[in-house]
Structure formats: C-alpha cells, structure tokens
Amino acid sequence: MVGDSSPSRPLKTVETAIDIVDAIQRSDGSDVQELAREFDLAQSTVHGYVKTLENRGYLTVDDGEYHVGLEFLNKGGHARKRKREYDFIIGKLDDLAEQTGERVQFIVEENGRGYYIHTSIGENAVHVDAHIGKKIHLHASSAGKAILATLPEERVHQILDRWGMPEYTQHTVTDREELFDELQSIREMGYATSEQESITGLRAVGAPIQPYESNPIGAISFSGPAHRLTGDWYDEEVPNLVLGVANEIELDLKYQ
C-alpha cells in the first residue's frame, strides 16, 4: 500500500541483482559460469539476471564476459547534477587547483559513505584513483573526517557500526576512541588532516561545506605528496587556503 509506514523487508531479487553488478565491477568483468559459482546459483538463473540488466543498459557483454554498462554513468551524472550547489563548488575547486598546482576534491556523504563528486587537477598534481563516484570510508580521509566532525555523535557511531574502520595504510586510524578525540580537535580547528591515512605518501587537508544549520553539503580537500606538503606550507598555509575557500563557498551559498 502506498504510504504504508510499516517496516519493509529488502527484496532478495533486487539485492541479488545489485550483488551481481558489484561482483562484476570488482572483477572487472565476469561470465555467467563465474557468477553462478560465486553466488551458488543455477546458470539459467544468473543468465536471467544479467540479460535483464543488459537489456536495460546496466551491463554490457563483450566476448561472453559481462561488464558494468554506461547506464550507470547516465544515472550518476543525474545524481551529480541534481543539487545546484555542486556546480558552484566545483568552480571554486578548479580555481584553487590552478592556483596551487595540486589536487583538490569535493566529497559528499550519503548513507554513511563518502563519494567523490569532483576532482580538480593542478599541473603538478599526483595521479591517484579518485574518479568521480568513487566510494570511500569517511574515517580514512581528511574530507571524510571533516564531515564526521559536523555530525551528531550518535550518527557517527551508526556509520562506524555499519561500515567499520578498515585499515587502508599503516597510518589509518582504526581505534574509535582515537577517532573521536581527533574529531573534537577538528571541530576546534575547523579543518581535518590526513597523514597518509588513505594512500601511502599522500597528505591532505579537508574542511566541511556547511552553509546552513543542517548537515554539511559535503567537504573539500587539498592533497599532495608528503614530500611537498611539509613545514609551514602544510601546517599553516594550506589549512588557511582550504578554510578560506570553504568559507567563501558557504557565504556565497547562504546569501545568494
């Protein structure tokens, strides 16, 4: 019934279809036999799933092997454009990347995970896997921690309970109490740092974008190789740059 507020159970068929797509993405392509073995399903059942997804554009087949289809790009592009604030924020990030020559990212939180909405590449920026739509754990990045620091403590616990605190590098914070201590420091400073916590050799500074009293729109982060982000440049100048851009974005969005 439309409008029924009673608890609903997940649909197993939908979950299986999503799991199949995730498996194909992880393996960068799979055939029906491989998927049948992985999910302990009959090949005819798997064939029904993948053909349905292929017919709708969510999968494509190449020499018997299924790959993620471009219909996901179509849907992702819509999700990226549906908030008017995003285009304005992206323009500010492009300016900062051009000014500094480094990499600047915009990340949003959805369902307790972080998603890359945009990456601006300066002329000296290092190339890392930060493609649009990439999904990350919030505790392991400067932008993610900047977002967590703005959320109620109960919500942060819910996120950590659901997604955990996996170790990306030897520097990743994996202790909950240590993370909460850091979140308090982030609230006091207004920005977060990542000391090679998501990628070895990469440092970053992030700040939330919160023009309204509700949860933040997202967070921006400035990242570069650890050997370049040192001394006063990393400790003072980069945080001031990031905070300045974040504050400018917030004011423009709040009063436009």
Tab-separated table of C-alpha atoms in Angstrom, residues 41-230:
chain	number	residue	atom	x	y	z
A	41	LEU	CA	23.046	-20.133	-8.334
A	42	ALA	CA	21.982	-22.048	-11.417
A	43	GLN	CA	23.484	-20.684	-14.621
A	44	SER	CA	19.976	-20.197	-16.001
A	45	THR	CA	19.102	-18.001	-13.012
A	46	VAL	CA	22.242	-15.900	-13.399
A	47	HIS	CA	21.595	-15.629	-17.129
A	48	GLY	CA	18.160	-14.179	-16.382
A	49	TYR	CA	19.654	-11.531	-14.128
A	50	VAL	CA	22.456	-10.451	-16.457
A	51	LYS	CA	20.302	-10.414	-19.593
A	52	THR	CA	17.714	-8.237	-17.842
A	53	LEU	CA	20.430	-5.847	-16.682
A	54	GLU	CA	21.990	-5.863	-20.155
A	55	ASN	CA	18.661	-5.086	-21.816
A	56	ARG	CA	18.262	-2.049	-19.545
A	57	GLY	CA	21.811	-0.819	-20.213
A	58	TYR	CA	23.255	-1.580	-16.772
A	59	LEU	CA	25.518	-4.313	-18.123
A	60	THR	CA	27.254	-4.794	-21.437
A	61	VAL	CA	28.684	-8.033	-22.806
A	62	ASP	CA	31.987	-8.453	-24.621
A	63	ASP	CA	33.009	-11.898	-25.897
A	64	GLY	CA	30.811	-13.621	-23.323
A	65	GLU	CA	32.044	-11.513	-20.411
A	66	TYR	CA	29.760	-9.016	-18.699
A	67	HIS	CA	30.908	-5.520	-17.695
A	68	VAL	CA	29.248	-2.559	-15.983
A	69	GLY	CA	27.246	-0.582	-18.543
A	70	LEU	CA	27.106	3.120	-19.266
A	71	GLU	CA	23.550	3.473	-17.964
A	72	PHE	CA	25.172	3.787	-14.538
A	73	LEU	CA	27.073	6.798	-15.872
A	74	ASN	CA	23.789	8.320	-17.003
A	75	LYS	CA	22.244	7.857	-13.566
A	76	GLY	CA	25.422	9.017	-11.824
A	77	GLY	CA	25.523	12.172	-13.927
A	78	HIS	CA	21.968	12.952	-12.870
A	79	ALA	CA	22.807	12.391	-9.191
A	80	ARG	CA	25.836	14.664	-9.527
A	81	LYS	CA	23.839	17.476	-11.122
A	82	ARG	CA	20.666	17.365	-9.044
A	83	LYS	CA	21.948	19.820	-6.414
A	84	ARG	CA	22.504	23.330	-7.750
A	85	GLU	CA	25.285	23.993	-5.222
A	86	TYR	CA	27.605	21.430	-6.780
A	87	ASP	CA	28.457	23.402	-9.924
A	88	PHE	CA	29.332	26.486	-7.890
A	89	ILE	CA	31.574	24.485	-5.550
A	90	ILE	CA	33.317	22.802	-8.471
A	91	GLY	CA	34.239	26.184	-9.963
A	92	LYS	CA	35.922	27.230	-6.710
A	93	LEU	CA	37.869	23.967	-6.589
A	94	ASP	CA	39.122	24.466	-10.126
A	95	ASP	CA	40.418	27.908	-9.147
A	96	LEU	CA	42.296	26.536	-6.113
A	97	ALA	CA	43.846	23.698	-8.100
A	98	GLU	CA	45.022	26.119	-10.778
A	99	GLN	CA	46.412	28.489	-8.138
A	100	THR	CA	48.398	25.830	-6.259
A	101	GLY	CA	49.101	23.220	-8.919
A	102	GLU	CA	47.848	20.447	-6.632
A	103	ARG	CA	44.778	18.206	-6.425
A	104	VAL	CA	41.515	19.407	-4.862
A	105	GLN	CA	38.485	17.191	-4.268
A	106	PHE	CA	34.821	17.586	-3.363
A	107	ILE	CA	33.250	14.725	-1.422
A	108	VAL	CA	29.706	14.218	-0.150
A	109	GLU	CA	28.325	11.780	2.409
A	110	GLU	CA	25.444	9.509	1.547
A	111	ASN	CA	24.310	6.517	3.603
A	112	GLY	CA	27.433	6.769	5.723
A	113	ARG	CA	29.952	6.567	2.889
A	114	GLY	CA	31.896	9.272	1.077
A	115	TYR	CA	31.552	9.786	-2.691
A	116	TYR	CA	33.855	11.778	-4.942
A	117	ILE	CA	31.739	14.329	-6.803
A	118	HIS	CA	34.601	16.232	-8.435
A	119	THR	CA	38.388	16.303	-8.605
A	120	SER	CA	40.304	19.333	-9.878
A	121	ILE	CA	43.803	18.585	-11.141
A	122	GLY	CA	46.589	21.173	-10.924
A	123	GLU	CA	49.621	20.998	-13.199
A	124	ASN	CA	51.789	19.352	-10.515
A	125	ALA	CA	49.116	17.099	-9.018
A	126	VAL	CA	49.896	13.453	-8.397
A	127	HIS	CA	47.649	10.959	-10.148
A	128	VAL	CA	45.728	8.713	-7.761
A	129	ASP	CA	42.490	6.777	-8.074
A	130	ALA	CA	39.943	9.446	-7.173
A	131	HIS	CA	37.495	9.054	-10.043
A	132	ILE	CA	34.049	10.617	-9.924
A	133	GLY	CA	31.738	8.344	-7.981
A	134	LYS	CA	34.491	6.556	-6.081
A	135	LYS	CA	33.225	5.380	-2.699
A	136	ILE	CA	35.344	5.690	0.452
A	137	HIS	CA	35.151	5.165	4.210
A	138	LEU	CA	34.854	8.514	5.939
A	139	HIS	CA	37.301	7.821	8.776
A	140	ALA	CA	40.302	7.472	6.442
A	141	SER	CA	40.325	10.804	4.598
A	142	SER	CA	40.589	14.459	5.563
A	143	ALA	CA	37.316	15.341	3.829
A	144	GLY	CA	35.579	12.352	5.391
A	145	LYS	CA	36.746	13.249	8.887
A	146	ALA	CA	35.728	16.866	8.297
A	147	ILE	CA	32.212	15.622	7.537
A	148	LEU	CA	32.132	13.277	10.540
A	149	ALA	CA	33.144	16.153	12.826
A	150	THR	CA	29.942	18.028	11.910
A	151	LEU	CA	27.585	15.116	12.573
A	152	PRO	CA	25.929	14.210	15.888
A	153	GLU	CA	27.931	11.653	17.866
A	154	GLU	CA	25.111	9.113	17.618
A	155	ARG	CA	25.166	9.361	13.820
A	156	VAL	CA	28.945	8.858	13.733
A	157	HIS	CA	28.571	5.709	15.852
A	158	GLN	CA	25.881	4.445	13.458
A	159	ILE	CA	28.189	4.979	10.480
A	160	LEU	CA	31.104	3.220	12.163
A	161	ASP	CA	28.884	0.353	13.322
A	162	ARG	CA	27.655	-0.186	9.777
A	163	TRP	CA	30.841	0.261	7.774
A	164	GLY	CA	33.621	-0.339	10.280
A	165	MET	CA	37.050	1.310	10.300
A	166	PRO	CA	39.153	-0.679	7.822
A	167	GLU	CA	42.885	-0.056	7.630
A	168	TYR	CA	43.887	1.464	4.288
A	169	THR	CA	47.524	2.064	5.264
A	170	GLN	CA	49.633	1.648	8.385
A	171	HIS	CA	48.702	5.245	9.269
A	172	THR	CA	44.905	4.795	9.175
A	173	VAL	CA	43.124	5.484	12.454
A	174	THR	CA	41.283	2.272	13.333
A	175	ASP	CA	40.534	2.908	17.017
A	176	ARG	CA	37.152	4.509	17.655
A	177	GLU	CA	38.196	6.402	20.784
A	178	GLU	CA	41.214	7.848	18.977
A	179	LEU	CA	38.995	8.925	16.093
A	180	PHE	CA	36.540	10.699	18.400
A	181	ASP	CA	39.419	12.547	20.062
A	182	GLU	CA	40.550	13.667	16.611
A	183	LEU	CA	37.035	14.739	15.640
A	184	GLN	CA	36.945	17.017	18.673
A	185	SER	CA	40.217	18.625	17.562
A	186	ILE	CA	38.792	19.044	14.060
A	187	ARG	CA	35.788	20.903	15.460
A	188	GLU	CA	38.104	23.252	17.317
A	189	MET	CA	40.424	23.894	14.339
A	190	GLY	CA	37.758	23.887	11.649
A	191	TYR	CA	39.692	21.529	9.388
A	192	ALA	CA	40.946	17.936	9.240
A	193	THR	CA	44.182	16.381	8.038
A	194	SER	CA	45.115	13.008	6.610
A	195	GLU	CA	48.643	11.854	7.364
A	196	GLN	CA	48.970	9.223	4.625
A	197	GLU	CA	45.877	7.531	6.055
A	198	SER	CA	44.157	6.549	2.814
A	199	ILE	CA	47.129	6.433	0.423
A	200	THR	CA	50.739	5.968	1.463
A	201	GLY	CA	52.784	9.031	0.567
A	202	LEU	CA	49.783	11.384	0.303
A	203	ARG	CA	48.882	14.109	2.780
A	204	ALA	CA	45.661	16.112	2.729
A	205	VAL	CA	43.745	18.906	4.431
A	206	GLY	CA	39.942	18.981	4.372
A	207	ALA	CA	37.162	21.292	5.538
A	208	PRO	CA	33.377	20.882	5.607
A	209	ILE	CA	30.971	22.922	3.499
A	210	GLN	CA	28.112	23.768	5.868
A	211	PRO	CA	26.316	26.972	4.836
A	212	TYR	CA	23.114	26.004	6.640
A	213	GLU	CA	22.390	24.685	10.136
A	214	SER	CA	21.609	21.231	8.784
A	215	ASN	CA	24.179	18.577	7.921
A	216	PRO	CA	27.005	19.675	5.601
A	217	ILE	CA	26.639	19.670	1.835
A	218	GLY	CA	29.989	17.905	1.716
A	219	ALA	CA	33.655	18.691	2.220
A	220	ILE	CA	36.585	19.855	0.139
A	221	SER	CA	40.114	18.531	0.469
A	222	PHE	CA	43.529	19.577	-0.788
A	223	SER	CA	46.031	16.761	-1.301
A	224	GLY	CA	49.605	16.331	-2.425
A	225	PRO	CA	52.693	14.187	-1.947
A	226	ALA	CA	54.052	14.105	1.597
A	227	HIS	CA	57.448	15.387	0.482
A	228	ARG	CA	55.831	18.588	-0.877
A	229	LEU	CA	53.286	19.154	1.876
A	230	THR	CA	55.688	19.967	4.707
